[in-house]
XYZ file of C-alpha atoms in Angstrom:
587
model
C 4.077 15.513 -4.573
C 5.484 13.038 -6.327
C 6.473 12.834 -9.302
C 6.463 16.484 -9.795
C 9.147 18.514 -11.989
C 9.240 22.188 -11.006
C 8.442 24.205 -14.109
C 12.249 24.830 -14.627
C 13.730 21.788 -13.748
C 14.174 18.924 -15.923
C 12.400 20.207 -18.292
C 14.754 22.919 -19.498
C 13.428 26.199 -21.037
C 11.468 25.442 -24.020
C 11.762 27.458 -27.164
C 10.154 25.602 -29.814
C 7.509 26.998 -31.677
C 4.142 25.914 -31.371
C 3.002 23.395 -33.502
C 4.826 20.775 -35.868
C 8.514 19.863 -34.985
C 10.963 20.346 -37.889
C 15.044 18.661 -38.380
C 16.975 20.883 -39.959
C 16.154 21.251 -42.709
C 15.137 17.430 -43.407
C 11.816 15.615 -42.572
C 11.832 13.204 -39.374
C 11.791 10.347 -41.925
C 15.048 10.789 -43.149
C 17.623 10.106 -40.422
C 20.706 9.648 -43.034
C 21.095 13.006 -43.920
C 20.330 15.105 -40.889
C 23.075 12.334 -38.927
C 25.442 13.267 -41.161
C 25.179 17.148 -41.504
C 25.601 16.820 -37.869
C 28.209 13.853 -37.616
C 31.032 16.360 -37.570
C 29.784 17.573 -34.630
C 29.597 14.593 -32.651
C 32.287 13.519 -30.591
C 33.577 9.976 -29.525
C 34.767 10.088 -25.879
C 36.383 6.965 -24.659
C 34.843 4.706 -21.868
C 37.327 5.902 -19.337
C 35.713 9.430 -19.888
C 31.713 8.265 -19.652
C 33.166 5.883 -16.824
C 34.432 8.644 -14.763
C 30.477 10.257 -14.549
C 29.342 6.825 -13.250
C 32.233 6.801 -10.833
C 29.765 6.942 -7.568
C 27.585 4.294 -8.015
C 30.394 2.476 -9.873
C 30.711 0.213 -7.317
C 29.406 -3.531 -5.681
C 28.279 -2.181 -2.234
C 25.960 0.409 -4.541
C 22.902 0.514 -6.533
C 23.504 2.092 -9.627
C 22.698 2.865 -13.070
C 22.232 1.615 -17.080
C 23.805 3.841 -19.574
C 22.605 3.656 -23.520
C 23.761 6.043 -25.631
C 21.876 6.454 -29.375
C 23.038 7.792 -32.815
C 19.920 7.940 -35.367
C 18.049 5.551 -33.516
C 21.008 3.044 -33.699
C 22.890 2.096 -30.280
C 26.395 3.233 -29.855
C 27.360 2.584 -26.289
C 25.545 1.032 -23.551
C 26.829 -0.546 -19.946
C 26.077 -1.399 -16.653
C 27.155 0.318 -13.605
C 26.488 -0.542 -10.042
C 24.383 -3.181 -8.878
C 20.884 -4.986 -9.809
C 20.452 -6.273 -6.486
C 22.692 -5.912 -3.339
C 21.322 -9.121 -1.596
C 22.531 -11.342 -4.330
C 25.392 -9.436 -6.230
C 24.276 -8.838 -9.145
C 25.540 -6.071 -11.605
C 23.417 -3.839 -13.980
C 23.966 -4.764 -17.331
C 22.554 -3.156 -20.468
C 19.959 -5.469 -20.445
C 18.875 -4.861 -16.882
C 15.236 -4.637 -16.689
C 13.878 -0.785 -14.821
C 10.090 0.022 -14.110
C 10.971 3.309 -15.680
C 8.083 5.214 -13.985
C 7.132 8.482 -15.760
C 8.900 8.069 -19.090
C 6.157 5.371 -19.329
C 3.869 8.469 -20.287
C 5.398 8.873 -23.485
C 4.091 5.166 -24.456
C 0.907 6.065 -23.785
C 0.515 8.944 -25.850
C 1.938 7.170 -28.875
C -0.960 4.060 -28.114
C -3.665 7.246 -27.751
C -2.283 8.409 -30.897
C -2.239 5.278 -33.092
C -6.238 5.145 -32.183
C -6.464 8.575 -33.527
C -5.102 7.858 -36.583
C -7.112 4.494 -37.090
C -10.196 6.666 -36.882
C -11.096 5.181 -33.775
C -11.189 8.574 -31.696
C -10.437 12.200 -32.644
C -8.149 13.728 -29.852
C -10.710 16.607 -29.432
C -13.509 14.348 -28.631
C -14.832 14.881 -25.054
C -13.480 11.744 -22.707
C -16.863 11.067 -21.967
C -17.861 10.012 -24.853
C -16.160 6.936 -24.022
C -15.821 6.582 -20.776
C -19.240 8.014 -19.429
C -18.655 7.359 -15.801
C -16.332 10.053 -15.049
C -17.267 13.243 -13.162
C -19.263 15.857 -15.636
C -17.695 19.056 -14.657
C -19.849 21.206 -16.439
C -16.971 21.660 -19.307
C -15.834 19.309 -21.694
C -12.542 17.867 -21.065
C -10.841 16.427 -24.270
C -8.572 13.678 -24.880
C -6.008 16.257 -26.702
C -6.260 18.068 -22.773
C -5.187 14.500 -21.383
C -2.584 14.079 -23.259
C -1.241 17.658 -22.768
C -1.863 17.421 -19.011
C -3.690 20.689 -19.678
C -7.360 18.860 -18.636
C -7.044 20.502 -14.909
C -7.569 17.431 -13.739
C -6.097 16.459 -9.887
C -3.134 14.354 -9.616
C -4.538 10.989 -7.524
C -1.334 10.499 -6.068
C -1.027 13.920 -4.282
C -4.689 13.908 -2.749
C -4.423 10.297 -1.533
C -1.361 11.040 0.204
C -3.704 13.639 1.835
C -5.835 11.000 2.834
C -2.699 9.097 4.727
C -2.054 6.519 1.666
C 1.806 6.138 1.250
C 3.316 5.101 -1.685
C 4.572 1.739 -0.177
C 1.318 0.552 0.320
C -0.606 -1.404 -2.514
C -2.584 0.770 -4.020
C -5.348 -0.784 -6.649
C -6.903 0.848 -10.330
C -10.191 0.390 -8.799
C -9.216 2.576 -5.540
C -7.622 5.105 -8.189
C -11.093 5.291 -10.051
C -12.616 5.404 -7.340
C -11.369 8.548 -6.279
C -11.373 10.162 -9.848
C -15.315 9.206 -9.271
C -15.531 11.732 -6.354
C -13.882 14.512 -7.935
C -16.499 17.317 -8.679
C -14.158 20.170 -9.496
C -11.124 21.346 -11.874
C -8.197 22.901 -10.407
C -8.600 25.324 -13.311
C -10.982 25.471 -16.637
C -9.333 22.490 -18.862
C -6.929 24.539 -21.713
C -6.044 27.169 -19.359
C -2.512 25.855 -18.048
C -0.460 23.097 -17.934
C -0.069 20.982 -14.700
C 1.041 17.470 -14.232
C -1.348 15.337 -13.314
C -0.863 11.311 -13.151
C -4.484 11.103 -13.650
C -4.953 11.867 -17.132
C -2.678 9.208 -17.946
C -4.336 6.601 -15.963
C -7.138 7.799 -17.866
C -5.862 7.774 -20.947
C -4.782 3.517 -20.796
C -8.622 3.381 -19.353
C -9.917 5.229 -22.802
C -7.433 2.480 -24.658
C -8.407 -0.123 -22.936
C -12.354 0.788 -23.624
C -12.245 1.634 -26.984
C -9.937 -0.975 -28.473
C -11.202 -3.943 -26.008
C -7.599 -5.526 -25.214
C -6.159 -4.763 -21.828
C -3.653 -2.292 -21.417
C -0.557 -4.573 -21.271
C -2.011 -6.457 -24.263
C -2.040 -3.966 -26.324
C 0.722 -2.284 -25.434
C 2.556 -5.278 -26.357
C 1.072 -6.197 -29.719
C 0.782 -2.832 -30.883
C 4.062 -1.514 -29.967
C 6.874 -3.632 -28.054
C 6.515 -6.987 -30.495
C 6.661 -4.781 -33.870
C 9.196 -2.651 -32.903
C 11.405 -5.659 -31.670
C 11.184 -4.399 -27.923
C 11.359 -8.245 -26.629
C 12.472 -7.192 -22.957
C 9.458 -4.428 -22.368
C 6.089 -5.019 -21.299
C 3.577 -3.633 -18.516
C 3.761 -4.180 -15.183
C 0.330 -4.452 -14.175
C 0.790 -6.710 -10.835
C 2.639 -5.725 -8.407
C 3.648 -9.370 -7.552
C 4.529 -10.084 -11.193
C 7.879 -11.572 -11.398
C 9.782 -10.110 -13.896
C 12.954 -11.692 -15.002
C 16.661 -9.411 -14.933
C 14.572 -6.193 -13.344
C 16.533 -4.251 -10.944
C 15.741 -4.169 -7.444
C 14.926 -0.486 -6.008
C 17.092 1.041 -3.462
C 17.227 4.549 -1.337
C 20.245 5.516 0.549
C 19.774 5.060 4.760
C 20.300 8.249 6.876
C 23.414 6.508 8.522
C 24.643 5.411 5.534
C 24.421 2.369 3.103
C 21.070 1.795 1.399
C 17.866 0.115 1.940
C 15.233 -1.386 -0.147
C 11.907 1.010 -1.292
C 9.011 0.287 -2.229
C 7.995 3.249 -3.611
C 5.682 2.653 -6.638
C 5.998 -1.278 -6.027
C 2.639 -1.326 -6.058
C 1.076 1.276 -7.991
C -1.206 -0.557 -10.164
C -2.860 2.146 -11.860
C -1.197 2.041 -15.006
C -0.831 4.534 -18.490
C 1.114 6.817 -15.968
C 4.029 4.451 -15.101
C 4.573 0.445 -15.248
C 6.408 -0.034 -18.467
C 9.484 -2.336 -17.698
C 12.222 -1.951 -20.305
C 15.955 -1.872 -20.713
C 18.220 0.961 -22.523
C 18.777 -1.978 -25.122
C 15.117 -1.774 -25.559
C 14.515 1.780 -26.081
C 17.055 2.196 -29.047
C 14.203 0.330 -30.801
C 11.423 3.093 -29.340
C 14.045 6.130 -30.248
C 14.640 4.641 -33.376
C 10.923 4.712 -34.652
C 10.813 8.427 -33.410
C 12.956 8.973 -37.044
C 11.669 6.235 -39.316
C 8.155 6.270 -37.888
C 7.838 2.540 -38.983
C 4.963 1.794 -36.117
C 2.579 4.206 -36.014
C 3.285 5.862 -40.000
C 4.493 8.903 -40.750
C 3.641 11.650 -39.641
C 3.471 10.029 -35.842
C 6.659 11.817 -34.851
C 4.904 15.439 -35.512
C 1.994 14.769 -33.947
C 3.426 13.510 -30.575
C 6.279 16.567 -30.401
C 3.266 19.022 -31.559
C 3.651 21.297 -27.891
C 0.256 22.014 -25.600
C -2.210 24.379 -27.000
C -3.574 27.025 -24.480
C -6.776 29.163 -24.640
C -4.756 32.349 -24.260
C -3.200 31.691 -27.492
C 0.064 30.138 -25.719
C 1.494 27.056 -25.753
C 3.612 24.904 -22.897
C 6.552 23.352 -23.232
C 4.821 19.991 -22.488
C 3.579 17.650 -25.820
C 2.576 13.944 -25.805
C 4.127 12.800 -23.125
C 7.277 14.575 -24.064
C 9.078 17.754 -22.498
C 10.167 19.811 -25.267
C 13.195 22.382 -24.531
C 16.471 23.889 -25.302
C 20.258 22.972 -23.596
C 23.018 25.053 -24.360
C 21.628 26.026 -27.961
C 20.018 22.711 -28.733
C 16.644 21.484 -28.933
C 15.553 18.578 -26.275
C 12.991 16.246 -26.262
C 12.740 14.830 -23.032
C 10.988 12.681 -20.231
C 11.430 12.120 -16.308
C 10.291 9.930 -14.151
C 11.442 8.738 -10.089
C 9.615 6.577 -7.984
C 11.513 3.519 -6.673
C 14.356 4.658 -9.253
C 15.032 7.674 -11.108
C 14.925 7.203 -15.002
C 15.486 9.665 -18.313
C 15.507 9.491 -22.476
C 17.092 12.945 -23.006
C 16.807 13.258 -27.026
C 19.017 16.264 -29.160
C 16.310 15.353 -32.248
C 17.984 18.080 -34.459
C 20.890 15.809 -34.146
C 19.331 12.683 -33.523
C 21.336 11.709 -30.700
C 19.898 10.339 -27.256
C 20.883 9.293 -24.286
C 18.729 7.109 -22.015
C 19.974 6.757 -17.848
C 17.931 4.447 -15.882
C 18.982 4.170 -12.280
C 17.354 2.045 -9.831
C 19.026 4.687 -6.338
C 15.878 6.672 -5.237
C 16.506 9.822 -3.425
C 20.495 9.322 -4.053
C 23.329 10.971 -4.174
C 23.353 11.166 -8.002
C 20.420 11.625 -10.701
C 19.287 10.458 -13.993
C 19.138 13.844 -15.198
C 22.232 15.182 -14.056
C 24.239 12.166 -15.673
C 22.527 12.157 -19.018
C 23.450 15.852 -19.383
C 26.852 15.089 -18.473
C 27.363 12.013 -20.848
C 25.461 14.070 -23.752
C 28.023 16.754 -22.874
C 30.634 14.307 -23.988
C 29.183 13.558 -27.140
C 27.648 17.272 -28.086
C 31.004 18.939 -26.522
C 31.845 20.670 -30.578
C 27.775 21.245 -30.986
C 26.886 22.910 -27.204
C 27.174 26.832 -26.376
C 29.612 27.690 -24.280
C 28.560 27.981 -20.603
C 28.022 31.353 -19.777
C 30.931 32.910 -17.935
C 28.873 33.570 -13.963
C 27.676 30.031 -14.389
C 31.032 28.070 -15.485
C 32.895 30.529 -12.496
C 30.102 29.042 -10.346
C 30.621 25.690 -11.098
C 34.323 25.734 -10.859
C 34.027 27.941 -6.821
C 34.671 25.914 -3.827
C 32.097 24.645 -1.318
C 31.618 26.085 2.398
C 30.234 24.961 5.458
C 27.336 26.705 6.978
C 25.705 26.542 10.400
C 21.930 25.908 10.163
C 20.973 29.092 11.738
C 22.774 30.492 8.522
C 21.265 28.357 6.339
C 17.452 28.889 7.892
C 18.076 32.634 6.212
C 17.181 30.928 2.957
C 14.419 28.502 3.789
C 10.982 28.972 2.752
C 8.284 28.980 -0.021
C 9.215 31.358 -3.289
C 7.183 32.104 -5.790
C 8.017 33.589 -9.507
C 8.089 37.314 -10.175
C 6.463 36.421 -13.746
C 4.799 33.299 -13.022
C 2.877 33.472 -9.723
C 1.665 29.818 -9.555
C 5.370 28.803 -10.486
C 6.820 28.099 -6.785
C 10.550 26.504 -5.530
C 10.805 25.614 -2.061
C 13.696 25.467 0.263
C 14.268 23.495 3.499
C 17.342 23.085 5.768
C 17.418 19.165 5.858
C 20.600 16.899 7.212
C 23.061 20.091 7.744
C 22.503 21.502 4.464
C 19.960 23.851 2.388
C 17.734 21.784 0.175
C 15.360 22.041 -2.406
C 12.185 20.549 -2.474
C 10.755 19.246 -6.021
C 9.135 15.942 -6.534
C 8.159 16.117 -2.694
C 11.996 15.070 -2.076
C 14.202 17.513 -0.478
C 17.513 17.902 -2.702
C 20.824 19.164 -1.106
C 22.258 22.008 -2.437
C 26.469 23.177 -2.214
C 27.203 26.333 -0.221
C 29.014 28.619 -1.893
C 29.460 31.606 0.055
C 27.894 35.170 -0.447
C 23.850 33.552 -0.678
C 25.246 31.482 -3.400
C 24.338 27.504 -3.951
C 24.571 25.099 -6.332
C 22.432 21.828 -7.775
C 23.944 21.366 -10.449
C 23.151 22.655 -13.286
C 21.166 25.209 -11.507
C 22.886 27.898 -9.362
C 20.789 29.836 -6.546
C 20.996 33.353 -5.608
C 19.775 34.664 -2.490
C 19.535 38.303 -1.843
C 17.916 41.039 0.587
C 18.537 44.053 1.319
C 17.807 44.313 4.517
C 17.396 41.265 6.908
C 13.917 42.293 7.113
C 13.208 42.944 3.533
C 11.699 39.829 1.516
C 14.104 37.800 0.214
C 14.827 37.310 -3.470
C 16.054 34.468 -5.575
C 17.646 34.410 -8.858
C 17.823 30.918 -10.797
C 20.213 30.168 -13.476
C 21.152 27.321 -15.490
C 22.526 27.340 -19.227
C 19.378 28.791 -21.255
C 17.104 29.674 -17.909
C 16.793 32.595 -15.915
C 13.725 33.147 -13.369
C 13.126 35.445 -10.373
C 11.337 34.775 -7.260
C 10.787 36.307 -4.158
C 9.921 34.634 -0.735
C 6.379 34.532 0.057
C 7.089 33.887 3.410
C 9.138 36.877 4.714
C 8.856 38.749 6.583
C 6.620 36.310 8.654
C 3.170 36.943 9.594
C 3.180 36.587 13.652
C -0.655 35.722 14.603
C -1.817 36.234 17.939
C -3.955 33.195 20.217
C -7.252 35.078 19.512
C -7.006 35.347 15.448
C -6.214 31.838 15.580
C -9.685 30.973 17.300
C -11.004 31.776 14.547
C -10.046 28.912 12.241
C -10.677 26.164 15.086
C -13.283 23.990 13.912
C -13.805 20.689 11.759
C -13.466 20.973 8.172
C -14.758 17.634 5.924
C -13.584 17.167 2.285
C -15.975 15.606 -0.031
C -13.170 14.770 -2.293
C -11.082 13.171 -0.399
C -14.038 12.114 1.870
C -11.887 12.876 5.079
C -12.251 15.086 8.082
C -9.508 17.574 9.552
C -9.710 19.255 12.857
C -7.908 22.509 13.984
C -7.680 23.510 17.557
C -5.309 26.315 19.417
C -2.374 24.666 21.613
C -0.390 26.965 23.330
C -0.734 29.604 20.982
C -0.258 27.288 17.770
C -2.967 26.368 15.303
C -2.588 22.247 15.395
C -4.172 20.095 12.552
C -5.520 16.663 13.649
C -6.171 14.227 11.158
C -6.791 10.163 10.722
C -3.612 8.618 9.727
C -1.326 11.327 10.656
C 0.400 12.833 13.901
C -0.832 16.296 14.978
C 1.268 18.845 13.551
C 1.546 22.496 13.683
C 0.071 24.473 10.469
C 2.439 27.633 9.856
C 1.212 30.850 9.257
C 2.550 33.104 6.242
C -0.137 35.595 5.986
C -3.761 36.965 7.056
C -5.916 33.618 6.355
C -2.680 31.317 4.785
C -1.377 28.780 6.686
C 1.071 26.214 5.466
C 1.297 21.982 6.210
C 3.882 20.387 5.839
C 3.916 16.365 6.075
C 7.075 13.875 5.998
C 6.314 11.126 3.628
C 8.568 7.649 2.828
C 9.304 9.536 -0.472
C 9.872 13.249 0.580
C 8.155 16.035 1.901
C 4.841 17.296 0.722
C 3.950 21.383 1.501
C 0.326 22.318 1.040
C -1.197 25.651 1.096
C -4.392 26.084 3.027
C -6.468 29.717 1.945
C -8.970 29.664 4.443
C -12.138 31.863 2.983
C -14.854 33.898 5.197
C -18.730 34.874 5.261
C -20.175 38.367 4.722
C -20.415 38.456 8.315
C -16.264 37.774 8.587
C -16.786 34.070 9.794
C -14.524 31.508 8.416
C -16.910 29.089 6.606
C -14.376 26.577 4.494
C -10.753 26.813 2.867
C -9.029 25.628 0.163
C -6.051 23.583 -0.501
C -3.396 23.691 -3.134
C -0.525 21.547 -3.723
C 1.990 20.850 -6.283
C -0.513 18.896 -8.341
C -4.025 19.746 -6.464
C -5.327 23.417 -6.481
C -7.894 24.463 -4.686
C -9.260 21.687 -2.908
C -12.188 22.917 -1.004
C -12.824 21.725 2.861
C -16.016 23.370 4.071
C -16.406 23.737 8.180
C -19.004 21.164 9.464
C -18.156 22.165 13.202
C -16.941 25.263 14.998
């Protein structure tokens, strides 16, 4: 569901070690001398050259995209491309305002973090100590958990959706609470893994909020945006609030040209998105990341400090902040898509950045993709070489496939080494896509079980067609394995399929779902949704997928039996929910 980043993508492969984040050499509060031990690495590529990436939404019939590019927190190059708003013609401009979604996250860590440091809350302190209405799931869930989406916690977004909510629908705090209220289970013991979940954030501006006794968007702007000089950012706390110079959103129609979303227009529940800012703006945010002149020093370590496990481990996720590797460099980086698509991709070793905020949902190009391309520019003298398979892959031709030959690849995969680490596959509009942040994205054909998103390439093999079908995913600095969980298929007959007929209630969610055998298919029937088909991939699994405004959502339904063999309840995991349970009111 949205926004989810598959472990792999986005996020790079991190290689950090755990614990405090070192320059070079130099401490984070001395920006002179690791810029210029690394200044003769930097490059200076003309306009024309940063231009040409931009080319596609370059244009006054497009949505597009706002460019700032940073050198030790100082900005070097920023520019509009595309349009603001089709209706009225007007361009993006550096100081185009973006609800930049996600990368919001990172704010909130930092305001979470300045408590901690006033004495005002220690990040191991259970969260209900303050806030004493949520759930007590028998375990203490910390604020350091929070902030290292490591609490286990359930993503609100992804089980509303279950309920029938869609994202273009207003959608209140108070509702949000009000289902973090009826949550009585983690999907795993907090500090055991790292999963994204919205909800700790939304928690986290609630903790804020509590503790200091300013609302969010006050504090956030006299604590942070007025002394770092950020006079264009604030919180977007009203979905009706007019905000002056922000970009309208956009997503491209099936038969071409584009239409307005609103995906995330009204999401009120904010902490996990809502900050409105400009890439003119966050030079003044990636600047204090050196000189640490709000928050003291020190700040910097703390919020790049990676996610502590109980096995010892640690994720690749921090405060807020994705820390990885590109081509031999460390990244700091955050995502975030909903309405537009939005990154600050930071190099802190040599304190360069580059921030993208686009305002296309679901387009033909992505924040991501362009801010590695425009860092490419910049980095060319300081990046590893792309290995040889993957620059040959880049450079082969496309083909066209038929989508019989395409429907070889589709399906669920799950890693070799990772089992709850998944990539999905669809055939969607004539082409093989995958599925991450609930939106399917098209891959190129290349021939031989080859495709391409860049920078990713996909291998598909099998050795027989039917042997399960394996997957090998590379990008510069990432290799993973995978095979299909859903080959060969598991063909059930009309009788095993009685047995999961029945009514099934979530407590949860507080909704009801009904399976009954049609014509030798096990149909799901709930409020708010057509009747659909559940797909069968082994003895007691069954797979749902639903078409949402924003993408496609697959869920995974484990259905569990009595002593006596009798199917009594299942459980349902998602991208961000795991193990749901529905118990079986009815037969």
């Amino acid at each position: 569901m949205k926004s989810r980043r598959r472990v792999f993508k986005g996020t790079l492969l991190a290689i950090l070690t755990p614990g405090v984040l070192t320059f070079a050499g130099c401490s984070p509060n001395d920006p002179a001398k690791t810029a210029n031990n690394s200044d003769s690495l930097i490059s200076a590529p003309s306009s024309a050259r940063i231009d040409s990436i931009f080319a596609k939404v370059n244009r006054s019939d497009s949505p597009g995209c706002a460019l700032g590019v940073y050198r030790a927190g100082k900005l070097v190059f920023a520019k509009g491309y595309g349009m603001a708003n089709l209706e009225y013609a007007v361009p993006i401009t550096a100081s185009t305002r973006f609800d930049v979604a996600s990368v919001s996250k990172q704010f909130t860590a930092f305001a979470v973090t300045l408590l901690a440091r006033r004495g005002k809350i220690s990040l191991d302190d259970n969260i209900r100590k303050y806030l004493t209405e949520l759930p007590d799931f028998g375990t203490p869930v910390t604020i350091r958990q929070l902030i290292h989406q490591t609490s286990g916690l359930r993503a609100y977004e992804e089980a509303l959706m279950l309920t029938g909510w869609n994202r273009d629908h207003p959608l209140t705090r108070a509702e949000v609470i009000a289902y973090l209220l009826r949550q009585r289970e983690l999907s795993f013991p907090p500090g055991d893994r790292h999963l994204y979940s919205a909800t700790n954030y939304v928690i986290l501006a609630m903790l804020v909020e509590r503790v200091d006794g300013r609302k969010w968007a006050e504090f956030m702007s006299q604590e942070v945006f007025i002394p770092l000089g950020m006079t264009h950012s604030l919180v977007r706390d009203d979905g009706y609030m007019i905000v002056p110079g922000r970009a309208e959103h956009y997503s491209p129609r099936n038969a071409g040209g584009f239409r307005k979303t609103k995906v995330w227009e009204f999401a009120y529940a904010v902490g996990s998105s809502n900050i409105v800012t400009t890439v003119e703006d966050l030079a003044k945010w990636d600047a204090n990341f050196y000189d640490e002149r709000v928050g003291g020093r020190g700040i910097t370590s703390m919020l790049t400090a990676r996610a502590a496990l109980n096995s010892g481990d640690s994720a690749e996720y921090a405060s807020g902040l994705r820390i990885g590797e590109y081509r031999g460099l460390r990244t700091i980086s955050h995502g975030g898509s909903g309405g537009g698509d939005y990154i600050l991709l930071r190099f802190p070793d040599q304190q360069f950045t580059t921030a993208v905020l686009c305002n296309l949902y679901q387009g033909a190009v992505t924040s991501s993709a362009l801010a590695y391309q425009v860092s490419d520019l910049y980095l060319e003298r300081a990046l590893a070489p792309l290995a040889a398979a993957v620059a040959d892959t880049l450079a082969k031709p496309s083909v066209k496939l038929s989508e019989s030959e395409l429907a070889r690849y589709a399906g669920v995969y799950r890693s070799v080494t990772e089992p709850d680490e998944r990539v999905e596959f669809v055939v969607h509009k004539g082409e093989l896509a995958e599925v991450y942040d609930s939106v399917p994205h098209p891959t190129v054909a290349l021939g031989d079980g080859r495709f391409r998103e860049s920078p990713f390439t996909f291998t598909f093999t099998s050795s027989t067609p039917s042997a399960a079908m394996h997957l090998a995913v590379t990008r510069p600095g990432y290799n993973g394995e995978f095979v299909r969980d859903t080959a060969p298929p598991f063909l059930p007959t009309a009788s095993y399929l009685a047995q999961f007929q029945g009514t099934y209630q979530s407590t949860e969610l507080d909704v009801v779902w009904t399976f009954r055998v049609v014509r030798d298919s096990l149909m799901l029937s709930r409020e708010r949704f057509p009747s659909r088909a559940v797909a069968s991939i082994e003895r007691d699994v069954f797979l749902v997928t639903d078409q949402f405004d924003d993408g496609l959502a697959t869920s995974v339904l484990k259905f569990g039996r009595k002593s006596s063999g009798e199917i009594n309840a299942f459980r349902l995991s998602g991208d961000r929910v795991l193990g749901l349970k529905f118990v079986r009111t009815q037969p």
